[in-house]
């Protein structure tokens, strides 16, 4: 088990699915976890599951002022932040024909602009300390095209681009920046997409078969990768789109 003892971590979208699993795994590894979500009650539920004392925050990542306020709270309590996980994200099913510009704007506002808003709230203090670790949640849809996911792929390719840009820009500041690119993971997010199909059971089977391993991933499996990337054992890893896709991309 990699240790995150003495580390202060902040996770967005921590009230559900992958974000919740990351908060739980970080606490198990010894970190002090700040769990943020647009839905405060769900973040509080997550904090109640943590092995170490944590704090829940209501945060809409689209609200830049709110991001600054929550960062000030964290810095006020600890003086700094060690690990930022930009996990909050939203999805959409559609092609160029069926994706409205508003759909694109809605996804961009959370998956790209929101990710940058949270980052900008914490980054200056990391640069000042010459230490920091940032993990963005991208997707397999950030490295290859996924059918019927135009807006989602557009935003997740952007997340991979931001990851690489930031890794270059801030390596000399002692800050590592990576992203995780999961294949399909069984969370409320994927269940909502499946429910949009006329035959949800067939969609579930098809989505499972996309992975060479023939199944979807588990939130805990993504969380294990986040613990590694956040740990000092990953000191030489930066700018990486970390594929965790059950072999989806292996044949592409
Ligand atoms: P989820 O829907 O279960 O959880 C997402 C959480 O983000 C929710 O708690 C939601 O309230 C929160 N959230 C949404 N909008 C927000 C906002 N504006 N501000 C703050 N919080 C907000 O989703 P998940 O499956 O756990 O996905 C988490 C991340 O992983 C997303 O970025 C998603 O794109 C990515 N991802 C998921 C999968 C998958 O198959 N589940 C695959 C690849 C990537």
Coordinates of C-alpha atoms and ligand atoms in Angstrom, one line a residue:
X1 CA 0.0 0.0 0.0
X2 CA 1.4 3.4 -0.9
X3 CA 1.3 5.9 1.9
X4 CA -0.3 9.4 1.8
X5 CA 0.4 9.9 5.5
X6 CA 0.6 13.6 6.5
X7 CA -0.8 14.7 3.0
X8 CA -3.6 17.1 2.6
X9 CA -5.9 16.2 -0.3
X10 CA -8.8 17.9 -2.1
X11 CA -11.2 15.9 -4.3
X12 CA -13.9 17.4 -6.4
X13 CA -17.0 15.4 -7.4
X14 CA -16.3 13.4 -4.2
X15 CA -20.0 12.6 -3.4
X16 CA -20.3 9.7 -5.9
X17 CA -18.7 7.0 -7.9
X18 CA -15.0 7.5 -8.7
X19 CA -14.5 10.6 -6.6
X20 CA -16.0 9.0 -3.5
X21 CA -13.8 5.9 -4.0
X22 CA -10.7 8.2 -4.3
X23 CA -11.6 10.0 -1.1
X24 CA -12.0 6.7 0.7
X25 CA -8.7 5.3 -0.6
X26 CA -6.8 8.5 0.1
X27 CA -8.0 8.4 3.7
X28 CA -7.1 4.7 4.0
X29 CA -3.6 5.6 2.8
X30 CA -3.4 8.2 5.7
X31 CA -4.4 11.5 4.0
X32 CA -6.5 14.2 5.4
X33 CA -9.3 14.5 2.8
X34 CA -11.4 17.5 1.8
X35 CA -14.4 16.1 -0.2
X36 CA -16.1 18.6 -2.4
X37 CA -19.3 18.2 -4.4
X38 CA -22.0 20.4 -5.9
X39 CA -24.3 18.2 -3.7
X40 CA -23.2 18.8 -0.1
X41 CA -25.2 15.9 1.4
X42 CA -23.4 13.4 -0.8
X43 CA -20.0 14.9 0.1
X44 CA -21.0 14.6 3.8
X45 CA -21.9 10.9 3.2
X46 CA -18.5 10.4 1.7
X47 CA -16.8 12.0 4.7
X48 CA -18.7 9.8 7.0
X49 CA -17.1 6.8 5.2
X50 CA -13.5 8.0 5.6
X51 CA -10.9 6.2 7.9
X52 CA -9.4 9.6 8.8
X53 CA -11.2 12.8 9.8
X54 CA -12.3 14.7 6.7
X55 CA -14.2 17.8 5.7
X56 CA -17.1 18.1 3.3
X57 CA -17.5 21.2 1.1
X58 CA -20.4 22.3 -1.1
X59 CA -18.6 23.4 -4.3
X60 CA -19.9 23.9 -7.9
X61 CA -16.6 23.9 -9.9
X62 CA -18.2 26.3 -12.4
X63 CA -18.2 29.1 -9.7
X64 CA -14.7 30.6 -9.8
X65 CA -15.3 32.7 -6.7
X66 CA -16.5 29.7 -4.7
X67 CA -13.4 27.8 -5.8
X68 CA -11.2 30.7 -4.4
X69 CA -13.3 30.7 -1.2
X70 CA -12.9 26.9 -0.6
X71 CA -9.2 27.1 -1.4
X72 CA -8.8 29.9 1.2
X73 CA -10.5 27.7 3.8
X74 CA -8.2 24.7 3.1
X75 CA -5.1 27.0 3.1
X76 CA -6.4 28.6 6.3
X77 CA -6.7 25.2 8.0
X78 CA -3.5 23.6 6.8
X79 CA -1.4 26.3 5.2
X80 CA -1.2 24.4 1.9
X81 CA -2.6 21.6 -0.2
X82 CA -0.5 18.6 -1.3
X83 CA -2.9 16.7 -3.6
X84 CA -5.6 18.1 -5.9
X85 CA -7.9 15.7 -7.7
X86 CA -10.1 17.3 -10.3
X87 CA -12.6 14.6 -10.7
X88 CA -16.0 16.3 -11.1
X89 CA -17.3 15.7 -14.6
X90 CA -20.5 15.4 -16.6
X91 CA -21.4 13.4 -19.7
X92 CA -23.6 13.5 -22.8
X93 CA -24.6 11.1 -25.6
X94 CA -24.6 12.5 -29.1
X95 CA -22.9 13.0 -32.5
X96 CA -22.2 16.2 -34.3
X97 CA -25.8 16.1 -35.6
X98 CA -27.4 15.5 -32.2
X99 CA -25.2 17.5 -30.0
X100 CA -26.4 21.1 -29.5
X101 CA -24.0 23.9 -28.9
X102 CA -25.6 24.2 -25.4
X103 CA -24.7 20.6 -24.7
X104 CA -21.0 21.3 -25.6
X105 CA -21.1 24.5 -23.4
X106 CA -22.6 22.5 -20.5
X107 CA -19.9 19.8 -20.6
X108 CA -17.1 22.4 -21.2
X109 CA -18.2 24.5 -18.2
X110 CA -17.6 21.6 -15.8
X111 CA -15.1 19.3 -17.4
X112 CA -12.7 21.9 -18.7
X113 CA -13.5 25.4 -17.3
X114 CA -14.4 24.1 -13.9
X115 CA -11.3 21.9 -13.7
X116 CA -9.2 25.0 -14.5
X117 CA -11.1 27.2 -12.0
X118 CA -10.3 24.7 -9.2
X119 CA -6.7 24.4 -10.3
X120 CA -6.2 28.2 -10.4
X121 CA -7.5 28.4 -6.8
X122 CA -4.8 26.0 -5.5
X123 CA -1.9 26.3 -7.9
X124 CA -0.3 29.6 -6.8
X125 CA 0.3 28.3 -3.2
X126 CA 1.7 25.1 -4.7
X127 CA 4.1 27.1 -6.9
X128 CA 5.1 29.2 -3.8
X129 CA 5.9 26.0 -1.8
X130 CA 7.6 24.4 -4.8
X131 CA 5.5 21.2 -4.1
X132 CA 2.2 19.8 -5.3
X133 CA 0.5 17.0 -7.0
X134 CA -2.4 17.3 -9.4
X135 CA -4.5 14.6 -10.9
X136 CA -7.2 15.3 -13.4
X137 CA -9.9 12.8 -14.3
X138 CA -9.9 12.4 -18.1
X139 CA -11.2 9.3 -19.8
X140 CA -10.4 6.8 -22.5
X141 CA -12.5 9.3 -24.5
X142 CA -9.6 11.7 -24.0
X143 CA -7.2 9.6 -26.0
X144 CA -9.4 7.9 -28.6
X145 CA -12.8 8.5 -30.1
X146 CA -15.8 6.9 -28.5
X147 CA -18.8 6.6 -30.7
X148 CA -21.7 8.9 -29.9
X149 CA -19.8 11.0 -27.4
X150 CA -18.7 14.0 -29.4
X151 CA -19.0 16.7 -26.6
X152 CA -17.6 14.4 -24.0
X153 CA -14.5 13.4 -26.1
X154 CA -13.9 17.1 -27.0
X155 CA -13.7 18.0 -23.3
X156 CA -11.7 15.0 -22.2
X157 CA -9.1 15.5 -25.0
X158 CA -8.9 19.0 -23.6
X159 CA -8.2 17.6 -20.2
X160 CA -5.3 15.5 -21.5
X161 CA -4.0 18.6 -23.2
X162 CA -4.2 20.6 -20.0
X163 CA -2.4 17.8 -18.2
X164 CA 0.5 17.8 -20.6
X165 CA 0.7 21.6 -20.7
X166 CA 0.7 21.9 -17.0
X167 CA 3.2 19.1 -16.5
X168 CA 5.7 21.0 -18.7
X169 CA 4.9 24.4 -17.3
X170 CA 5.2 23.4 -13.6
X171 CA 7.8 20.7 -13.5
X172 CA 10.4 23.2 -12.4
X173 CA 8.0 24.3 -9.7
X174 CA 8.1 20.8 -8.1
X175 CA 4.5 20.1 -9.2
X176 CA 3.5 16.8 -10.9
X177 CA 0.4 16.8 -13.1
X178 CA -1.1 13.6 -14.4
X179 CA -4.5 12.4 -15.6
X180 CA -6.3 9.1 -15.3
X181 CA -8.1 7.8 -18.4
X182 CA -10.6 5.1 -17.3
X183 CA -12.6 2.9 -19.6
X184 CA -16.1 2.3 -18.5
X185 CA -16.5 2.2 -14.7
X186 CA -19.7 1.1 -12.9
X187 CA -20.8 4.3 -11.3
X188 CA -24.1 6.3 -11.3
X189 CA -22.6 8.3 -14.2
X190 CA -22.5 5.3 -16.5
X191 CA -25.8 3.9 -15.2
X192 CA -27.4 7.2 -16.3
X193 CA -25.9 6.9 -19.8
X194 CA -27.1 3.3 -20.0
X195 CA -30.6 4.4 -19.1
X196 CA -30.7 6.7 -22.1
X197 CA -30.6 3.6 -24.5
X198 CA -33.8 2.0 -25.7
X199 CA -32.5 -1.4 -24.5
X200 CA -30.5 -0.8 -21.3
X201 CA -29.5 -4.4 -20.7
X202 CA -28.1 -4.8 -24.3
X203 CA -26.3 -1.5 -23.8
X204 CA -24.8 -2.8 -20.5
X205 CA -23.5 -5.9 -22.3
X206 CA -22.1 -3.9 -25.2
X207 CA -20.4 -1.4 -22.9
X208 CA -18.9 -4.2 -20.9
X209 CA -17.6 -5.9 -24.0
X210 CA -15.8 -2.8 -25.1
X211 CA -13.1 -3.6 -22.6
X212 CA -10.8 -6.5 -23.6
X213 CA -11.3 -7.9 -20.1
X214 CA -15.1 -8.1 -20.9
X215 CA -16.2 -6.1 -17.9
X216 CA -16.5 -2.6 -16.6
X217 CA -14.0 -1.3 -14.1
X218 CA -14.7 -0.6 -10.4
X219 CA -14.4 2.8 -8.8
X220 CA -11.9 1.3 -6.3
X221 CA -9.7 0.2 -9.2
X222 CA -9.5 3.8 -10.4
X223 CA -8.9 5.0 -6.9
X224 CA -5.9 2.6 -6.5
X225 CA -4.3 4.3 -9.5
X226 CA -4.9 7.7 -8.0
X227 CA -3.3 6.7 -4.7
X228 CA -0.2 5.6 -6.7
X229 CA 0.0 8.8 -8.7
X230 CA -0.4 10.9 -5.6
X231 CA 2.3 9.0 -3.7
X232 CA 6.0 9.7 -3.5
X233 CA 6.6 6.4 -5.3
X234 CA 5.3 8.1 -8.5
X235 CA 7.9 10.9 -8.2
X236 CA 9.1 10.3 -11.8
X237 CA 5.7 10.3 -13.3
X238 CA 4.3 13.5 -14.8
X239 CA 2.4 14.5 -17.9
X240 CA 1.0 11.0 -18.2
X241 CA -2.5 10.0 -19.4
X242 CA -2.7 6.9 -17.2
X243 CA -4.8 4.4 -19.1
X244 CA -7.0 2.2 -16.9
X245 CA -9.3 0.8 -19.5
X246 CA -9.4 -3.0 -19.2
X247 CA -7.5 -3.2 -22.5
X248 CA -9.9 -1.1 -24.5
X249 CA -7.2 0.8 -26.2
X250 CA -4.9 -2.2 -26.7
X251 CA -6.2 -3.1 -30.1
X252 CA -6.6 0.5 -31.4
Ligands
LIG1 P1 -20.7 10.3 -11.0 O1 -21.8 11.0 -11.7 O2 -20.9 9.1 -10.2 O3 -20.0 11.4 -10.0 C1 -19.7 12.7 -10.4 C2 -19.8 13.6 -9.2 O4 -19.5 14.9 -9.7 C3 -21.2 13.7 -8.6 O5 -21.2 13.5 -7.2 C4 -21.7 15.1 -9.0 O6 -22.6 15.6 -8.1 C5 -20.4 15.8 -9.1 N1 -20.5 17.0 -9.9 C6 -21.2 17.2 -11.1 N2 -21.1 18.4 -11.5 C7 -20.4 19.1 -10.6 C8 -20.0 20.5 -10.5 N3 -20.4 21.4 -11.4 N4 -19.3 20.8 -9.4 C9 -18.9 19.9 -8.5 N5 -19.3 18.6 -8.5 C10 -20.0 18.2 -9.6 O7 -19.5 10.1 -12.1 P2 -18.2 9.1 -12.1 O8 -18.5 8.0 -13.0 O9 -17.7 8.9 -10.7 O10 -17.2 10.1 -12.9 C11 -16.2 10.9 -12.2 C12 -15.2 11.4 -13.2 O11 -14.7 10.2 -14.0 C13 -15.9 12.3 -14.3 O12 -14.9 13.3 -14.6 C14 -16.0 11.4 -15.5 O13 -16.0 12.0 -16.7 C15 -14.8 10.5 -15.3 N6 -14.9 9.2 -16.0 C16 -15.9 8.3 -15.7 C17 -16.0 7.1 -16.3 C18 -17.0 6.0 -16.0 O14 -17.2 5.1 -16.8 N7 -17.8 6.1 -14.9 C19 -15.1 6.7 -17.3 C20 -14.1 7.7 -17.6 C21 -14.0 8.9 -17.0

